[in-house]
mmCIF file of C-alpha atoms in Angstrom:
data_model
loop_
_atom_site.group_PDB
_atom_site.id
_atom_site.type_symbol
_atom_site.label_atom_id
_atom_site.label_comp_id
_atom_site.label_asym_id
_atom_site.label_seq_id
_atom_site.Cartn_x
_atom_site.Cartn_y
_atom_site.Cartn_z
ATOM 1 C CA UNK A 1 9.890 38.167 19.118
ATOM 2 C CA UNK A 2 13.410 37.340 19.673
ATOM 3 C CA UNK A 3 12.441 34.818 22.203
ATOM 4 C CA UNK A 4 10.319 32.958 20.001
ATOM 5 C CA UNK A 5 13.159 33.040 17.324
ATOM 6 C CA UNK A 6 15.404 31.539 19.668
ATOM 7 C CA UNK A 7 12.733 28.788 20.822
ATOM 8 C CA UNK A 8 11.905 27.962 17.379
ATOM 9 C CA UNK A 9 15.433 27.383 16.326
ATOM 10 C CA UNK A 10 16.302 25.416 19.515
ATOM 11 C CA UNK A 11 13.329 23.015 18.959
ATOM 12 C CA UNK A 12 13.852 22.432 15.318
ATOM 13 C CA UNK A 13 17.363 20.837 15.943
ATOM 14 C CA UNK A 14 19.369 23.645 14.616
ATOM 15 C CA UNK A 15 22.889 23.517 16.104
ATOM 16 C CA UNK A 16 23.314 25.339 19.451
ATOM 17 C CA UNK A 17 26.181 27.433 18.071
ATOM 18 C CA UNK A 18 23.751 28.656 15.158
ATOM 19 C CA UNK A 19 20.940 28.962 17.533
ATOM 20 C CA UNK A 20 22.805 31.399 19.548
ATOM 21 C CA UNK A 21 24.441 33.397 16.638
ATOM 22 C CA UNK A 22 21.390 33.883 14.352
ATOM 23 C CA UNK A 23 19.275 34.713 17.701
ATOM 24 C CA UNK A 24 21.600 37.455 18.267
ATOM 25 C CA UNK A 25 21.649 38.389 14.623
ATOM 26 C CA UNK A 26 17.780 38.364 14.591
ATOM 27 C CA UNK A 27 17.702 40.589 17.645
ATOM 28 C CA UNK A 28 20.485 43.206 16.266
ATOM 29 C CA UNK A 29 18.812 43.460 12.715
ATOM 30 C CA UNK A 30 15.146 43.937 14.314
ATOM 31 C CA UNK A 31 16.637 46.706 16.672
ATOM 32 C CA UNK A 32 17.961 48.975 13.789
ATOM 33 C CA UNK A 33 20.933 49.819 16.319
ATOM 34 C CA UNK A 34 23.950 50.516 13.874
ATOM 35 C CA UNK A 35 26.283 50.280 16.957
ATOM 36 C CA UNK A 36 25.214 46.893 17.535
ATOM 37 C CA UNK A 37 25.726 45.794 14.132
ATOM 38 C CA UNK A 38 29.167 47.102 13.930
ATOM 39 C CA UNK A 39 30.184 45.693 17.247
ATOM 40 C CA UNK A 40 28.975 41.772 16.360
ATOM 41 C CA UNK A 41 32.427 40.878 14.831
ATOM 42 C CA UNK A 42 34.272 42.149 17.536
ATOM 43 C CA UNK A 43 31.719 40.520 20.147
ATOM 44 C CA UNK A 44 32.254 37.119 18.175
ATOM 45 C CA UNK A 45 35.839 37.073 18.271
ATOM 46 C CA UNK A 46 36.256 38.802 21.499
ATOM 47 C CA UNK A 47 34.701 35.711 23.358
ATOM 48 C CA UNK A 48 37.599 33.191 22.283
ATOM 49 C CA UNK A 49 40.467 35.465 22.873
ATOM 50 C CA UNK A 50 41.388 33.817 26.008
ATOM 51 C CA UNK A 51 44.799 31.889 26.468
ATOM 52 C CA UNK A 52 42.903 29.838 28.940
ATOM 53 C CA UNK A 53 40.730 28.123 26.070
ATOM 54 C CA UNK A 54 43.863 26.767 24.544
ATOM 55 C CA UNK A 55 43.795 24.237 27.316
ATOM 56 C CA UNK A 56 40.573 22.587 26.061
ATOM 57 C CA UNK A 57 42.002 21.260 22.497
ATOM 58 C CA UNK A 58 45.143 20.433 24.469
ATOM 59 C CA UNK A 59 43.337 18.041 26.953
ATOM 60 C CA UNK A 60 41.091 16.679 24.141
ATOM 61 C CA UNK A 61 44.437 15.882 22.327
ATOM 62 C CA UNK A 62 45.917 14.325 25.585
ATOM 63 C CA UNK A 63 42.690 12.073 25.896
ATOM 64 C CA UNK A 64 42.991 10.951 22.238
ATOM 65 C CA UNK A 65 46.626 10.000 22.572
ATOM 66 C CA UNK A 66 46.434 8.137 25.936
ATOM 67 C CA UNK A 67 43.614 5.991 24.077
ATOM 68 C CA UNK A 68 45.574 5.243 21.183
ATOM 69 C CA UNK A 69 48.703 4.672 22.986
ATOM 70 C CA UNK A 70 47.594 2.123 25.427
ATOM 71 C CA UNK A 71 47.862 4.276 28.467
ATOM 72 C CA UNK A 72 44.011 3.381 29.407
ATOM 73 C CA UNK A 73 44.607 0.098 29.459
ATOM 74 C CA UNK A 74 47.360 0.384 31.751
ATOM 75 C CA UNK A 75 45.712 2.448 34.156
ATOM 76 C CA UNK A 76 42.775 0.073 34.253
ATOM 77 C CA UNK A 77 45.481 -2.744 35.266
ATOM 78 C CA UNK A 78 46.747 -0.170 37.847
ATOM 79 C CA UNK A 79 43.310 0.073 39.626
ATOM 80 C CA UNK A 80 43.265 -3.562 39.779
ATOM 81 C CA UNK A 81 45.841 -3.477 42.134
ATOM 82 C CA UNK A 82 43.884 -1.265 44.488
ATOM 83 C CA UNK A 83 40.236 -2.475 44.394
ATOM 84 C CA UNK A 84 40.268 -5.581 42.084
ATOM 85 C CA UNK A 85 39.673 -7.964 44.800
ATOM 86 C CA UNK A 86 36.385 -6.530 46.652
ATOM 87 C CA UNK A 87 32.808 -7.862 45.779
ATOM 88 C CA UNK A 88 32.062 -6.701 42.523
ATOM 89 C CA UNK A 89 36.036 -5.677 42.095
ATOM 90 C CA UNK A 90 35.396 -5.048 38.280
ATOM 91 C CA UNK A 91 32.802 -2.172 39.404
ATOM 92 C CA UNK A 92 35.305 -0.518 41.618
ATOM 93 C CA UNK A 93 37.932 -0.808 39.018
ATOM 94 C CA UNK A 94 35.736 0.714 36.292
ATOM 95 C CA UNK A 95 35.105 3.646 39.090
ATOM 96 C CA UNK A 96 39.291 4.109 39.891
ATOM 97 C CA UNK A 97 39.987 4.109 36.379
ATOM 98 C CA UNK A 98 37.197 6.836 35.465
ATOM 99 C CA UNK A 99 38.731 8.654 38.510
ATOM 100 C CA UNK A 100 41.984 8.297 36.855
ATOM 101 C CA UNK A 101 40.863 9.419 33.301
ATOM 102 C CA UNK A 102 38.653 12.285 34.897
ATOM 103 C CA UNK A 103 42.111 13.675 35.840
ATOM 104 C CA UNK A 104 43.436 13.658 32.264
ATOM 105 C CA UNK A 105 40.390 13.961 29.863
ATOM 106 C CA UNK A 106 38.214 16.793 31.312
ATOM 107 C CA UNK A 107 35.194 15.645 29.210
ATOM 108 C CA UNK A 108 32.513 13.519 30.431
ATOM 109 C CA UNK A 109 31.630 12.366 26.795
ATOM 110 C CA UNK A 110 34.944 11.556 25.488
ATOM 111 C CA UNK A 111 35.618 9.918 28.993
ATOM 112 C CA UNK A 112 32.279 7.637 28.464
ATOM 113 C CA UNK A 113 33.072 6.773 24.967
ATOM 114 C CA UNK A 114 36.524 5.549 25.824
ATOM 115 C CA UNK A 115 35.752 3.629 29.149
ATOM 116 C CA UNK A 116 32.797 1.998 27.755
ATOM 117 C CA UNK A 117 34.663 0.317 24.887
ATOM 118 C CA UNK A 118 37.457 -0.659 27.684
ATOM 119 C CA UNK A 119 35.281 -1.588 30.681
ATOM 120 C CA UNK A 120 31.854 -3.313 29.729
ATOM 121 C CA UNK A 121 33.105 -5.984 27.571
ATOM 122 C CA UNK A 122 35.106 -7.248 30.321
ATOM 123 C CA UNK A 123 32.383 -6.759 33.177
ATOM 124 C CA UNK A 124 29.755 -8.713 30.938
ATOM 125 C CA UNK A 125 32.111 -11.149 30.441
ATOM 126 C CA UNK A 126 32.275 -11.698 34.266
ATOM 127 C CA UNK A 127 28.572 -11.621 34.673
ATOM 128 C CA UNK A 128 27.618 -8.427 35.428
ATOM 129 C CA UNK A 129 24.818 -7.080 33.700
ATOM 130 C CA UNK A 130 25.533 -5.045 30.372
ATOM 131 C CA UNK A 131 23.068 -1.955 31.612
ATOM 132 C CA UNK A 132 24.408 -1.696 35.021
ATOM 133 C CA UNK A 133 28.112 -2.058 33.509
ATOM 134 C CA UNK A 134 27.241 0.850 31.239
ATOM 135 C CA UNK A 135 25.670 2.967 33.982
ATOM 136 C CA UNK A 136 28.874 2.635 36.273
ATOM 137 C CA UNK A 137 30.825 3.588 33.164
ATOM 138 C CA UNK A 138 28.567 6.740 32.648
ATOM 139 C CA UNK A 139 28.242 7.608 36.038
ATOM 140 C CA UNK A 140 32.061 7.794 36.074
ATOM 141 C CA UNK A 141 31.832 10.410 33.525
ATOM 142 C CA UNK A 142 29.936 12.246 36.130
ATOM 143 C CA UNK A 143 33.444 12.626 37.776
ATOM 144 C CA UNK A 144 34.913 14.518 34.927
ATOM 145 C CA UNK A 145 33.703 18.234 35.667
ATOM 146 C CA UNK A 146 34.835 18.054 39.047
ATOM 147 C CA UNK A 147 38.015 16.387 39.262
ATOM 148 C CA UNK A 148 40.745 18.536 37.505
ATOM 149 C CA UNK A 149 41.144 19.200 34.843
ATOM 150 C CA UNK A 150 37.698 19.937 33.733
ATOM 151 C CA UNK A 151 36.973 21.334 30.320
ATOM 152 C CA UNK A 152 33.819 23.147 32.006
ATOM 153 C CA UNK A 153 35.919 24.658 34.369
ATOM 154 C CA UNK A 154 38.118 26.090 31.892
ATOM 155 C CA UNK A 155 35.240 27.454 30.378
ATOM 156 C CA UNK A 156 33.762 28.686 33.493
ATOM 157 C CA UNK A 157 36.765 30.478 34.706
ATOM 158 C CA UNK A 158 36.883 32.378 31.179
ATOM 159 C CA UNK A 159 33.502 33.477 31.459
ATOM 160 C CA UNK A 160 33.774 34.262 35.477
ATOM 161 C CA UNK A 161 37.154 35.860 34.862
ATOM 162 C CA UNK A 162 38.401 33.874 38.061
ATOM 163 C CA UNK A 163 41.662 31.908 37.846
ATOM 164 C CA UNK A 164 41.508 28.433 36.135
ATOM 165 C CA UNK A 165 44.183 26.833 38.631
ATOM 166 C CA UNK A 166 42.053 27.737 41.520
ATOM 167 C CA UNK A 167 38.938 26.148 39.822
ATOM 168 C CA UNK A 168 40.946 23.134 39.466
ATOM 169 C CA UNK A 169 41.594 23.100 43.034
ATOM 170 C CA UNK A 170 38.334 24.127 44.149
ATOM 171 C CA UNK A 171 36.971 20.759 42.580
ATOM 172 C CA UNK A 172 39.228 18.391 44.432
ATOM 173 C CA UNK A 173 37.547 17.904 47.636
ATOM 174 C CA UNK A 174 33.991 17.871 45.892
ATOM 175 C CA UNK A 175 35.395 14.980 43.511
ATOM 176 C CA UNK A 176 36.765 13.152 46.495
ATOM 177 C CA UNK A 177 33.378 13.384 48.290
ATOM 178 C CA UNK A 178 31.352 12.249 45.129
ATOM 179 C CA UNK A 179 33.745 9.396 44.825
ATOM 180 C CA UNK A 180 33.185 8.371 47.972
ATOM 181 C CA UNK A 181 29.584 8.074 47.682
ATOM 182 C CA UNK A 182 29.781 6.209 44.547
ATOM 183 C CA UNK A 183 32.189 3.800 46.364
ATOM 184 C CA UNK A 184 29.184 3.398 48.836
ATOM 185 C CA UNK A 185 26.408 3.011 46.087
ATOM 186 C CA UNK A 186 28.477 0.510 44.210
ATOM 187 C CA UNK A 187 29.118 -1.449 47.601
ATOM 188 C CA UNK A 188 25.276 -1.233 48.397
ATOM 189 C CA UNK A 189 24.281 -2.418 45.008
ATOM 190 C CA UNK A 190 27.101 -5.260 45.095
ATOM 191 C CA UNK A 191 25.618 -6.446 48.251
ATOM 192 C CA UNK A 192 21.859 -6.491 47.128
ATOM 193 C CA UNK A 193 22.661 -8.029 43.721
ATOM 194 C CA UNK A 194 25.477 -10.337 44.436
ATOM 195 C CA UNK A 195 27.802 -9.394 42.349
ATOM 196 C CA UNK A 196 30.695 -11.818 41.704
ATOM 197 C CA UNK A 197 33.787 -11.646 44.238
ATOM 198 C CA UNK A 198 36.617 -10.157 42.563
ATOM 199 C CA UNK A 199 40.212 -11.511 42.179
ATOM 200 C CA UNK A 200 43.110 -9.809 44.001
ATOM 201 C CA UNK A 201 46.365 -10.152 41.150
ATOM 202 C CA UNK A 202 49.147 -12.357 42.125
ATOM 203 C CA UNK A 203 52.279 -10.764 43.552
ATOM 204 C CA UNK A 204 53.926 -11.364 39.947
ATOM 205 C CA UNK A 205 50.746 -9.490 38.149
ATOM 206 C CA UNK A 206 50.743 -6.738 40.387
ATOM 207 C CA UNK A 207 54.415 -5.972 39.969
ATOM 208 C CA UNK A 208 53.820 -5.946 36.275
ATOM 209 C CA UNK A 209 50.691 -3.934 36.442
ATOM 210 C CA UNK A 210 52.598 -1.390 38.737
ATOM 211 C CA UNK A 211 55.587 -0.985 36.565
ATOM 212 C CA UNK A 212 53.844 -0.964 33.489
ATOM 213 C CA UNK A 213 51.117 1.498 35.064
ATOM 214 C CA UNK A 214 53.499 4.018 36.546
ATOM 215 C CA UNK A 215 54.277 5.783 33.376
ATOM 216 C CA UNK A 216 50.421 6.361 32.629
ATOM 217 C CA UNK A 217 50.154 7.292 36.161
ATOM 218 C CA UNK A 218 52.778 10.289 35.839
ATOM 219 C CA UNK A 219 50.179 12.046 33.298
ATOM 220 C CA UNK A 220 47.674 13.111 35.904
ATOM 221 C CA UNK A 221 50.275 13.782 38.376
ATOM 222 C CA UNK A 222 51.930 16.150 35.791
ATOM 223 C CA UNK A 223 48.541 17.710 35.262
ATOM 224 C CA UNK A 224 47.325 18.177 38.745
ATOM 225 C CA UNK A 225 50.962 18.338 40.247
ATOM 226 C CA UNK A 226 51.978 21.531 37.964
ATOM 227 C CA UNK A 227 48.609 23.394 38.542
ATOM 228 C CA UNK A 228 48.910 22.849 42.255
ATOM 229 C CA UNK A 229 52.439 23.820 42.861
ATOM 230 C CA UNK A 230 52.247 26.988 40.505
ATOM 231 C CA UNK A 231 55.026 25.464 38.192
ATOM 232 C CA UNK A 232 52.783 25.407 35.081
ATOM 233 C CA UNK A 233 49.281 27.043 34.004
ATOM 234 C CA UNK A 234 46.629 24.639 33.289
ATOM 235 C CA UNK A 235 47.156 25.402 29.705
ATOM 236 C CA UNK A 236 50.885 24.589 29.988
ATOM 237 C CA UNK A 237 50.134 21.399 31.956
ATOM 238 C CA UNK A 238 47.765 19.975 29.056
ATOM 239 C CA UNK A 239 50.580 20.791 26.509
ATOM 240 C CA UNK A 240 53.148 18.926 28.978
ATOM 241 C CA UNK A 241 50.572 16.129 29.276
ATOM 242 C CA UNK A 242 50.292 15.567 25.423
ATOM 243 C CA UNK A 243 53.721 15.370 24.903
ATOM 244 C CA UNK A 244 53.989 12.931 27.379
ATOM 245 C CA UNK A 245 51.328 10.707 26.481
ATOM 246 C CA UNK A 246 52.810 10.990 23.009
ATOM 247 C CA UNK A 247 56.230 9.772 24.120
ATOM 248 C CA UNK A 248 54.961 7.239 26.275
ATOM 249 C CA UNK A 249 52.556 5.618 23.927
ATOM 250 C CA UNK A 250 55.193 5.730 21.148
ATOM 251 C CA UNK A 251 58.448 4.542 23.209
ATOM 252 C CA UNK A 252 57.120 3.129 26.146
ATOM 253 C CA UNK A 253 54.253 0.820 25.217
ATOM 254 C CA UNK A 254 54.799 1.157 21.510
ATOM 255 C CA UNK A 255 51.301 1.148 20.838
ATOM 256 C CA UNK A 256 50.913 4.323 19.258
ATOM 257 C CA UNK A 257 52.447 4.845 15.870
ATOM 258 C CA UNK A 258 52.951 8.015 13.749
ATOM 259 C CA UNK A 259 50.942 6.955 11.214
ATOM 260 C CA UNK A 260 47.873 7.267 13.780
ATOM 261 C CA UNK A 261 48.428 11.146 14.340
ATOM 262 C CA UNK A 262 46.867 12.321 11.118
ATOM 263 C CA UNK A 263 43.549 10.907 12.527
ATOM 264 C CA UNK A 264 44.203 11.628 15.969
ATOM 265 C CA UNK A 265 44.907 15.792 15.266
ATOM 266 C CA UNK A 266 41.783 15.402 13.020
ATOM 267 C CA UNK A 267 39.437 14.092 15.543
ATOM 268 C CA UNK A 268 40.678 16.642 18.183
ATOM 269 C CA UNK A 269 40.367 19.635 15.656
ATOM 270 C CA UNK A 270 36.947 19.019 15.131
ATOM 271 C CA UNK A 271 35.831 18.381 18.278
ATOM 272 C CA UNK A 272 37.334 21.407 19.694
ATOM 273 C CA UNK A 273 36.711 23.407 16.957
ATOM 274 C CA UNK A 274 32.955 22.698 17.784
ATOM 275 C CA UNK A 275 33.196 23.654 21.120
ATOM 276 C CA UNK A 276 35.397 27.136 20.368
ATOM 277 C CA UNK A 277 32.291 27.868 17.694
ATOM 278 C CA UNK A 278 29.880 27.445 20.336
ATOM 279 C CA UNK A 279 31.922 29.685 22.731
ATOM 280 C CA UNK A 280 32.135 32.391 20.197
ATOM 281 C CA UNK A 281 28.661 32.448 19.074
ATOM 282 C CA UNK A 282 27.525 32.387 22.965
ATOM 283 C CA UNK A 283 29.651 35.352 23.422
ATOM 284 C CA UNK A 284 27.644 37.491 21.209
ATOM 285 C CA UNK A 285 24.391 35.879 22.714
ATOM 286 C CA UNK A 286 25.827 36.600 26.221
ATOM 287 C CA UNK A 287 26.282 40.147 25.040
ATOM 288 C CA UNK A 288 22.579 40.653 23.909
ATOM 289 C CA UNK A 289 21.497 39.191 26.992
ATOM 290 C CA UNK A 290 23.430 41.679 29.108
ATOM 291 C CA UNK A 291 22.332 44.590 26.457
ATOM 292 C CA UNK A 292 18.733 43.749 27.498
ATOM 293 C CA UNK A 293 19.273 43.655 31.090
ATOM 294 C CA UNK A 294 17.989 40.302 31.960
ATOM 295 C CA UNK A 295 20.517 39.632 34.861
ATOM 296 C CA UNK A 296 19.409 42.554 36.563
ATOM 297 C CA UNK A 297 15.412 41.508 35.871
ATOM 298 C CA UNK A 298 16.423 38.082 36.994
ATOM 299 C CA UNK A 299 18.235 39.372 39.986
ATOM 300 C CA UNK A 300 14.882 41.497 40.844
ATOM 301 C CA UNK A 301 12.769 38.253 40.616
ATOM 302 C CA UNK A 302 15.192 36.244 42.699
ATOM 303 C CA UNK A 303 15.123 38.671 45.174
ATOM 304 C CA UNK A 304 11.452 38.440 45.725
ATOM 305 C CA UNK A 305 11.562 34.747 46.182
ATOM 306 C CA UNK A 306 14.444 34.321 48.699
ATOM 307 C CA UNK A 307 16.934 36.024 50.634
ATOM 308 C CA UNK A 308 18.917 32.571 51.918
ATOM 309 C CA UNK A 309 21.876 31.732 49.743
ATOM 310 C CA UNK A 310 21.502 27.811 50.428
ATOM 311 C CA UNK A 311 17.563 28.296 48.822
ATOM 312 C CA UNK A 312 18.781 30.262 46.146
ATOM 313 C CA UNK A 313 21.467 27.722 45.170
ATOM 314 C CA UNK A 314 18.582 24.906 45.723
ATOM 315 C CA UNK A 315 16.729 26.937 43.220
ATOM 316 C CA UNK A 316 19.569 27.253 40.363
ATOM 317 C CA UNK A 317 20.221 23.321 40.998
ATOM 318 C CA UNK A 318 16.210 22.833 40.078
ATOM 319 C CA UNK A 319 16.351 25.264 37.235
ATOM 320 C CA UNK A 320 19.790 23.898 35.698
ATOM 321 C CA UNK A 321 18.444 20.366 35.768
ATOM 322 C CA UNK A 322 15.734 21.295 33.496
ATOM 323 C CA UNK A 323 17.928 23.057 31.419
ATOM 324 C CA UNK A 324 20.633 20.366 31.007
ATOM 325 C CA UNK A 325 17.973 18.009 29.928
ATOM 326 C CA UNK A 326 17.055 19.830 26.654
ATOM 327 C CA UNK A 327 20.503 22.113 26.251
ATOM 328 C CA UNK A 328 24.205 20.849 25.921
ATOM 329 C CA UNK A 329 26.272 21.663 29.212
ATOM 330 C CA UNK A 330 28.793 23.785 27.284
ATOM 331 C CA UNK A 331 25.907 25.800 25.732
ATOM 332 C CA UNK A 332 24.080 26.005 29.075
ATOM 333 C CA UNK A 333 26.972 26.876 30.977
ATOM 334 C CA UNK A 334 27.554 29.878 28.573
ATOM 335 C CA UNK A 335 23.899 30.845 28.662
ATOM 336 C CA UNK A 336 23.519 30.965 32.365
ATOM 337 C CA UNK A 337 26.620 32.463 33.838
ATOM 338 C CA UNK A 338 26.424 35.897 32.621
ATOM 339 C CA UNK A 339 22.892 35.817 34.179
ATOM 340 C CA UNK A 340 23.011 34.021 37.303
ATOM 341 C CA UNK A 341 26.732 34.554 38.326
ATOM 342 C CA UNK A 342 26.398 38.505 39.382
ATOM 343 C CA UNK A 343 22.973 37.856 41.429
ATOM 344 C CA UNK A 344 25.130 34.990 43.245
ATOM 345 C CA UNK A 345 27.941 37.082 43.904
ATOM 346 C CA UNK A 346 26.454 40.608 44.653
ATOM 347 C CA UNK A 347 22.946 39.642 46.197
ATOM 348 C CA UNK A 348 23.842 36.442 47.956
ATOM 349 C CA UNK A 349 27.916 36.720 48.747
ATOM 350 C CA UNK A 350 28.319 33.531 47.232
ATOM 351 C CA UNK A 351 31.901 32.695 46.474
ATOM 352 C CA UNK A 352 32.370 32.156 42.610
ATOM 353 C CA UNK A 353 34.386 28.765 42.886
ATOM 354 C CA UNK A 354 31.279 27.331 44.932
ATOM 355 C CA UNK A 355 28.987 28.696 42.302
ATOM 356 C CA UNK A 356 31.083 27.393 39.424
ATOM 357 C CA UNK A 357 31.334 24.064 40.954
ATOM 358 C CA UNK A 358 27.436 23.311 41.792
ATOM 359 C CA UNK A 359 26.740 24.817 38.226
ATOM 360 C CA UNK A 360 29.091 22.487 36.178
ATOM 361 C CA UNK A 361 28.269 19.527 38.599
ATOM 362 C CA UNK A 362 24.411 19.996 37.830
ATOM 363 C CA UNK A 363 24.628 20.649 34.220
ATOM 364 C CA UNK A 364 26.753 17.413 33.352
ATOM 365 C CA UNK A 365 23.799 15.371 35.154
ATOM 366 C CA UNK A 366 22.167 16.634 31.945
ATOM 367 C CA UNK A 367 24.441 14.527 30.162
ATOM 368 C CA UNK A 368 22.621 11.447 31.591
ATOM 369 C CA UNK A 369 19.156 12.431 31.900
ATOM 370 C CA UNK A 370 16.694 12.162 29.008
ATOM 371 C CA UNK A 371 15.455 13.718 26.626
ATOM 372 C CA UNK A 372 18.778 14.947 25.300
ATOM 373 C CA UNK A 373 20.762 12.828 27.645
ATOM 374 C CA UNK A 374 24.065 12.381 24.990
ATOM 375 C CA UNK A 375 26.026 10.396 27.329
ATOM 376 C CA UNK A 376 23.176 8.039 27.727
ATOM 377 C CA UNK A 377 23.209 7.275 23.700
ATOM 378 C CA UNK A 378 27.204 7.387 23.965
ATOM 379 C CA UNK A 379 27.358 4.609 26.383
ATOM 380 C CA UNK A 380 24.415 2.673 24.480
ATOM 381 C CA UNK A 381 26.040 3.012 20.972
ATOM 382 C CA UNK A 382 29.375 1.863 22.629
ATOM 383 C CA UNK A 383 27.646 -1.357 24.619
ATOM 384 C CA UNK A 384 24.585 -2.036 22.868
ATOM 385 C CA UNK A 385 22.180 -1.835 26.007
ATOM 386 C CA UNK A 386 19.143 0.328 25.691
ATOM 387 C CA UNK A 387 19.408 3.934 26.843
ATOM 388 C CA UNK A 388 16.530 3.710 29.199
ATOM 389 C CA UNK A 389 17.661 0.506 31.007
ATOM 390 C CA UNK A 390 21.043 2.169 31.474
ATOM 391 C CA UNK A 391 19.151 5.277 32.778
ATOM 392 C CA UNK A 392 17.159 3.119 35.338
ATOM 393 C CA UNK A 393 20.807 1.502 36.656
ATOM 394 C CA UNK A 394 21.939 5.073 36.813
ATOM 395 C CA UNK A 395 19.506 6.489 38.974
ATOM 396 C CA UNK A 396 21.431 5.337 42.300
ATOM 397 C CA UNK A 397 24.420 7.262 41.317
ATOM 398 C CA UNK A 398 22.277 9.882 40.026
ATOM 399 C CA UNK A 399 20.755 10.249 43.516
ATOM 400 C CA UNK A 400 24.421 10.342 45.085
ATOM 401 C CA UNK A 401 25.105 13.073 42.815
ATOM 402 C CA UNK A 402 22.276 15.109 43.994
ATOM 403 C CA UNK A 403 23.346 14.570 47.544
ATOM 404 C CA UNK A 404 26.646 15.723 46.682
ATOM 405 C CA UNK A 405 25.014 19.110 45.066
ATOM 406 C CA UNK A 406 22.855 19.668 48.353
ATOM 407 C CA UNK A 407 25.981 19.369 50.417
ATOM 408 C CA UNK A 408 28.270 21.464 48.462
ATOM 409 C CA UNK A 409 25.444 24.423 48.394
ATOM 410 C CA UNK A 410 25.062 24.095 52.416
ATOM 411 C CA UNK A 411 28.647 23.937 52.903
ATOM 412 C CA UNK A 412 30.379 26.312 50.796
ATOM 413 C CA UNK A 413 33.750 25.803 52.403
ATOM 414 C CA UNK A 414 34.049 22.238 51.089
ATOM 415 C CA UNK A 415 34.798 24.184 47.812
ATOM 416 C CA UNK A 416 36.898 26.735 49.024
ATOM 417 C CA UNK A 417 39.119 24.678 51.641
ATOM 418 C CA UNK A 418 41.962 24.242 49.862
ATOM 419 C CA UNK A 419 42.180 27.537 48.223
#
């Protein structure tokens, strides 16, 4: 009956946080167990009593400040120096700028929204198809869960009780591999469709772009450098990055005004509040799942199917691709980690870092796949291109992402190499 309530709420468009909380309440009420009832508030608030979760609103704030302060535009100009002259130059610029933004924002949805406004009109003006331009921008959002910092990595670190800084380090090589595959995809599509040849900036323009881009480029260096050197925790790095984005936008580029701060803080509070509420509700739901011994039952079933860690991870990828199509990535992560991580570690000896990278990357693909595909609709609303046309243009990038997932499942050392 509890499962029926969960599915009914889920498929009647009830917000996922309420789905989880109400399902847990129904289970507790129907069980008649007073201990469970009395523990409900404790589990609800206990799920968000983690210092690491403070990084989520701080990274969201950094992204908002960068966009309002003109730092995003300077990062795009900086990318022109690196790849602007190749055939399909703006496509490469889009991807490099997305890599830089992925090292700051950590949120695929926010990244797609910001970069769609910044890049698609410019690409369309130079003769690129609108759907293809939106697809590249949306594909860049796939980099956000594995190029540190990553909101999903923060959440996974809290759920799996592993160091968030080490999760960030584990994502570096997978992020570079996927970026390389995306570059190859753009190169092949550029040759097939004969996209316009880009223009290298003049020496004077390059000098200007470099000087103006260095302050903005310092933000990802501060975040990643602080974490890699151990000088700052991910939360502290996010706080420093927020302060840096504020000062650079206000006093260096002079695009940010203090009158903007209220709306920036309001958007950050609303967006991060939704995420934290979801985590709290999922904490109770996960507690119910463990109480019902769902992980143990799932482990027994999987053990009957395979004993090969690689095959197990392929099964996880297949399941999560379906889950990600209908459930938000954060909600899905909260649901599956308590069930599948113990199986991966105990039964198959899989590193939690390898498992975390594979799961987070798989789930973020759901952001770009129908029927839910929130990222598709964000890109569509920002650009005016039909969602399904964007999806068709996205298919080569989704294929490259699947290749990356299979490679990471087969060779776990690619994830743990830098740890």
